[in-house]
Amino acid sequence: MGRSHDNLTGFSYHRLTANVDAAESLRALRNLVDRAPPTRFKQIYMRPDGRLVSAEMLATLFKENDRIVATLSWKDEVAAALSPNALYKMALHVWHMYRCRIEELGPELFGDFVGAILLHVYLAEAEGRCVSVSEIAGLVGLNTKTTARWVSALRQRALISLSDQDAVNVQLSHQGIMAMERMLTTAMLPAG
């Protein structure tokens, strides 16, 4: 789970359970019978970096001690679903939806320039390309000067950095990558 032993021992599962799984986990735990053989169910946990990890849990309730004893087996289902390739495909889908909204609604009614800039830089990096401010400007439908101001604002928020001394090529910072991966992960998970 990407957590130390001290960050796991003695904490409620609520603190570690992913929001998308909280209701189902609560239902499964409420259905446990005191001192019955272990019950098997799946659980999704949130890692400290925001990624999700799936586990299979065997749990037994001990009402007398107000305690649940559980054994976890880690699965890679969620990790595979949220692989770099899956995140890239979701980024392409989001970019396609952005372009469709521009075409359908017109640029005067729709313009998420910050999102488009971050998304384009993310896609360029995933494809192994360098991307310049002027290239971003052309793709998001802004002039270069306005795009440079947005890039500057994103740099101030530590989401973007410049990859060369001439300040031509733009790349995501570590914080920017983490933010994009969390947003793309959220887009991939069912609402609820």
Short mmCIF file of C-alpha atoms in Angstrom, two decimals:
data_model
loop_
_atom_site.label_atom_id
_atom_site.label_comp_id
_atom_site.label_asym_id
_atom_site.label_seq_id
_atom_site.Cartn_x
_atom_site.Cartn_y
_atom_site.Cartn_z
CA MET A 1 0.00 0.00 0.00
CA GLY A 2 2.99 2.30 0.08
CA ARG A 3 2.63 2.90 3.82
CA SER A 4 4.88 2.02 6.71
CA HIS A 5 3.85 -0.47 9.38
CA ASP A 6 3.27 2.41 11.82
CA ASN A 7 0.92 4.07 9.33
CA LEU A 8 -1.24 0.94 9.15
CA THR A 9 -1.35 -0.59 12.61
CA GLY A 10 -4.26 0.49 14.76
CA PHE A 11 -5.98 2.70 12.19
CA SER A 12 -9.56 2.26 11.07
CA TYR A 13 -10.00 0.85 7.60
CA HIS A 14 -12.10 3.97 6.82
CA ARG A 15 -8.94 6.06 6.83
CA LEU A 16 -7.35 3.88 4.16
CA THR A 17 -10.35 2.85 2.02
CA ALA A 18 -10.82 4.56 -1.34
CA ASN A 19 -13.95 6.71 -1.54
CA VAL A 20 -15.22 4.66 -4.48
CA ASP A 21 -15.26 1.56 -2.26
CA ALA A 22 -16.34 3.01 1.10
CA ALA A 23 -20.06 2.14 0.94
CA GLU A 24 -19.46 -1.41 -0.32
CA SER A 25 -16.80 -2.00 2.35
CA LEU A 26 -19.09 -0.77 5.10
CA ARG A 27 -21.89 -3.06 3.85
CA ALA A 28 -19.57 -6.08 3.79
CA LEU A 29 -18.25 -5.38 7.28
CA ARG A 30 -21.75 -4.87 8.70
CA ASN A 31 -22.69 -8.32 7.38
CA LEU A 32 -19.92 -10.05 9.34
CA VAL A 33 -21.16 -12.54 11.94
CA ASP A 34 -19.48 -12.71 15.36
CA ARG A 35 -16.80 -15.44 15.47
CA ALA A 36 -17.91 -16.94 12.14
CA PRO A 37 -15.34 -18.36 9.74
CA PRO A 38 -13.57 -15.62 7.80
CA THR A 39 -15.64 -13.84 5.17
CA ARG A 40 -13.99 -13.05 1.84
CA PHE A 41 -14.55 -9.75 0.03
CA LYS A 42 -12.67 -7.21 -2.06
CA GLN A 43 -11.42 -3.88 -0.80
CA ILE A 44 -9.91 -0.88 -2.62
CA TYR A 45 -7.40 1.23 -0.73
CA MET A 46 -5.90 4.64 -1.47
CA ARG A 47 -2.11 4.82 -1.51
CA PRO A 48 -0.43 7.99 -0.15
CA ASP A 49 0.32 9.07 -3.74
CA GLY A 50 -3.38 8.89 -4.66
CA ARG A 51 -3.21 5.65 -6.65
CA LEU A 52 -5.61 2.83 -5.83
CA VAL A 53 -4.69 -0.71 -4.91
CA SER A 54 -7.10 -3.66 -4.73
CA ALA A 55 -6.95 -6.32 -2.04
CA GLU A 56 -8.86 -9.46 -1.24
CA MET A 57 -9.75 -9.54 2.42
CA LEU A 58 -10.56 -12.41 4.77
CA ALA A 59 -12.23 -10.89 7.83
CA THR A 60 -13.59 -12.20 11.12
CA LEU A 61 -15.61 -10.17 13.64
CA PHE A 62 -14.96 -10.45 17.39
CA LYS A 63 -17.77 -8.38 18.96
CA GLU A 64 -16.55 -9.06 22.50
CA ASN A 65 -13.34 -7.15 21.82
CA ASP A 66 -14.96 -4.79 19.29
CA ARG A 67 -12.37 -5.91 16.77
CA ILE A 68 -12.17 -7.20 13.23
CA VAL A 69 -9.22 -9.38 12.35
CA ALA A 70 -8.38 -9.39 8.67
CA THR A 71 -5.85 -10.86 6.29
CA LEU A 72 -5.20 -9.05 3.02
CA SER A 73 -4.04 -10.49 -0.29
CA TRP A 74 -3.01 -7.91 -2.85
CA LYS A 75 -4.37 -8.01 -6.37
CA ASP A 76 -3.14 -6.19 -9.42
CA GLU A 77 -6.59 -5.66 -11.04
CA VAL A 78 -6.81 -2.00 -10.12
CA ALA A 79 -3.13 -1.42 -10.87
CA ALA A 80 -3.60 -2.92 -14.34
CA ALA A 81 -6.74 -0.85 -14.93
CA LEU A 82 -4.82 2.27 -13.90
CA SER A 83 -1.61 1.46 -15.76
CA PRO A 84 0.32 4.17 -17.62
CA ASN A 85 -1.18 2.87 -20.87
CA ALA A 86 -4.72 3.10 -19.45
CA LEU A 87 -4.03 6.63 -18.18
CA TYR A 88 -2.71 7.60 -21.61
CA LYS A 89 -5.83 6.24 -23.30
CA MET A 90 -8.02 8.17 -20.88
CA ALA A 91 -6.00 11.33 -21.58
CA LEU A 92 -6.62 10.81 -25.32
CA HIS A 93 -10.32 10.36 -24.61
CA VAL A 94 -10.45 13.53 -22.50
CA TRP A 95 -8.60 15.45 -25.26
CA HIS A 96 -11.09 14.14 -27.82
CA MET A 97 -14.00 15.25 -25.60
CA TYR A 98 -12.39 18.68 -25.19
CA ARG A 99 -12.10 19.08 -28.97
CA CYS A 100 -15.71 17.89 -29.46
CA ARG A 101 -16.97 20.46 -26.94
CA ILE A 102 -15.08 23.23 -28.76
CA GLU A 103 -16.56 22.12 -32.09
CA GLU A 104 -20.09 21.73 -30.76
CA LEU A 105 -20.27 24.73 -28.44
CA GLY A 106 -17.74 27.00 -30.08
CA PRO A 107 -14.62 28.45 -28.50
CA GLU A 108 -16.54 31.49 -27.25
CA LEU A 109 -18.74 29.26 -25.04
CA PHE A 110 -16.17 26.75 -23.90
CA GLY A 111 -12.55 27.09 -23.00
CA ASP A 112 -10.80 25.17 -20.23
CA PHE A 113 -7.39 26.45 -21.22
CA VAL A 114 -5.62 25.34 -18.03
CA GLY A 115 -6.96 21.82 -18.39
CA ALA A 116 -6.14 21.74 -22.10
CA ILE A 117 -2.58 22.94 -21.51
CA LEU A 118 -1.94 20.38 -18.77
CA LEU A 119 -3.53 17.62 -20.83
CA HIS A 120 -1.52 18.46 -23.95
CA VAL A 121 1.76 18.49 -21.99
CA TYR A 122 0.79 15.17 -20.37
CA LEU A 123 0.08 13.59 -23.78
CA ALA A 124 3.30 14.93 -25.27
CA GLU A 125 5.35 13.47 -22.42
CA ALA A 126 3.53 10.14 -22.66
CA GLU A 127 4.38 10.06 -26.38
CA GLY A 128 8.01 10.98 -25.74
CA ARG A 129 7.70 14.37 -27.45
CA CYS A 130 8.93 17.78 -26.38
CA VAL A 131 6.24 20.43 -26.56
CA SER A 132 6.74 24.16 -26.92
CA VAL A 133 4.58 27.05 -25.76
CA SER A 134 3.81 27.93 -29.40
CA GLU A 135 2.76 24.34 -30.19
CA ILE A 136 0.49 24.30 -27.14
CA ALA A 137 -0.98 27.64 -28.23
CA GLY A 138 -1.94 26.23 -31.62
CA LEU A 139 -3.53 23.12 -30.14
CA VAL A 140 -5.58 24.88 -27.46
CA GLY A 141 -6.62 27.77 -29.70
CA LEU A 142 -4.84 30.63 -27.95
CA ASN A 143 -2.18 33.03 -29.12
CA THR A 144 1.36 32.36 -27.93
CA LYS A 145 1.45 35.35 -25.56
CA THR A 146 -1.71 34.26 -23.72
CA THR A 147 -0.51 30.66 -23.59
CA ALA A 148 2.81 31.84 -22.12
CA ARG A 149 0.89 33.66 -19.37
CA TRP A 150 -1.08 30.49 -18.57
CA VAL A 151 2.16 28.47 -18.54
CA SER A 152 3.67 31.04 -16.18
CA ALA A 153 0.66 30.73 -13.85
CA LEU A 154 0.97 26.93 -13.91
CA ARG A 155 4.71 27.25 -13.15
CA GLN A 156 3.90 29.43 -10.14
CA ARG A 157 1.66 26.63 -8.87
CA ALA A 158 4.50 24.12 -9.44
CA LEU A 159 2.47 22.11 -11.99
CA ILE A 160 4.71 22.85 -14.99
CA SER A 161 8.40 23.46 -15.47
CA LEU A 162 10.48 24.53 -18.44
CA SER A 163 12.74 21.79 -19.73
CA ASP A 164 15.45 23.92 -21.31
CA GLN A 165 17.39 27.12 -20.73
CA ASP A 166 15.69 28.92 -23.61
CA ALA A 167 12.31 28.43 -21.89
CA VAL A 168 10.90 26.95 -25.09
CA ASN A 169 9.87 23.42 -24.08
CA VAL A 170 7.35 22.76 -21.34
CA GLN A 171 7.04 19.68 -19.16
CA LEU A 172 4.97 18.66 -16.16
CA SER A 173 6.58 18.89 -12.74
CA HIS A 174 6.34 15.90 -10.40
CA GLN A 175 3.39 17.62 -8.74
CA GLY A 176 1.82 18.20 -12.16
CA ILE A 177 2.20 14.55 -13.14
CA MET A 178 0.65 13.41 -9.87
CA ALA A 179 -2.26 15.84 -10.28
CA MET A 180 -2.91 14.71 -13.86
CA GLU A 181 -2.74 11.04 -12.92
CA ARG A 182 -5.19 11.60 -10.04
CA MET A 183 -7.62 13.42 -12.36
CA LEU A 184 -7.33 10.77 -15.07
CA THR A 185 -7.75 8.02 -12.48
CA THR A 186 -10.88 9.73 -11.21
CA ALA A 187 -12.21 9.92 -14.78
CA MET A 188 -11.65 6.17 -15.17
CA LEU A 189 -13.46 5.14 -11.98
CA PRO A 190 -17.22 4.85 -11.72
CA ALA A 191 -18.98 7.84 -10.18
CA GLY A 192 -20.32 7.35 -6.71
#
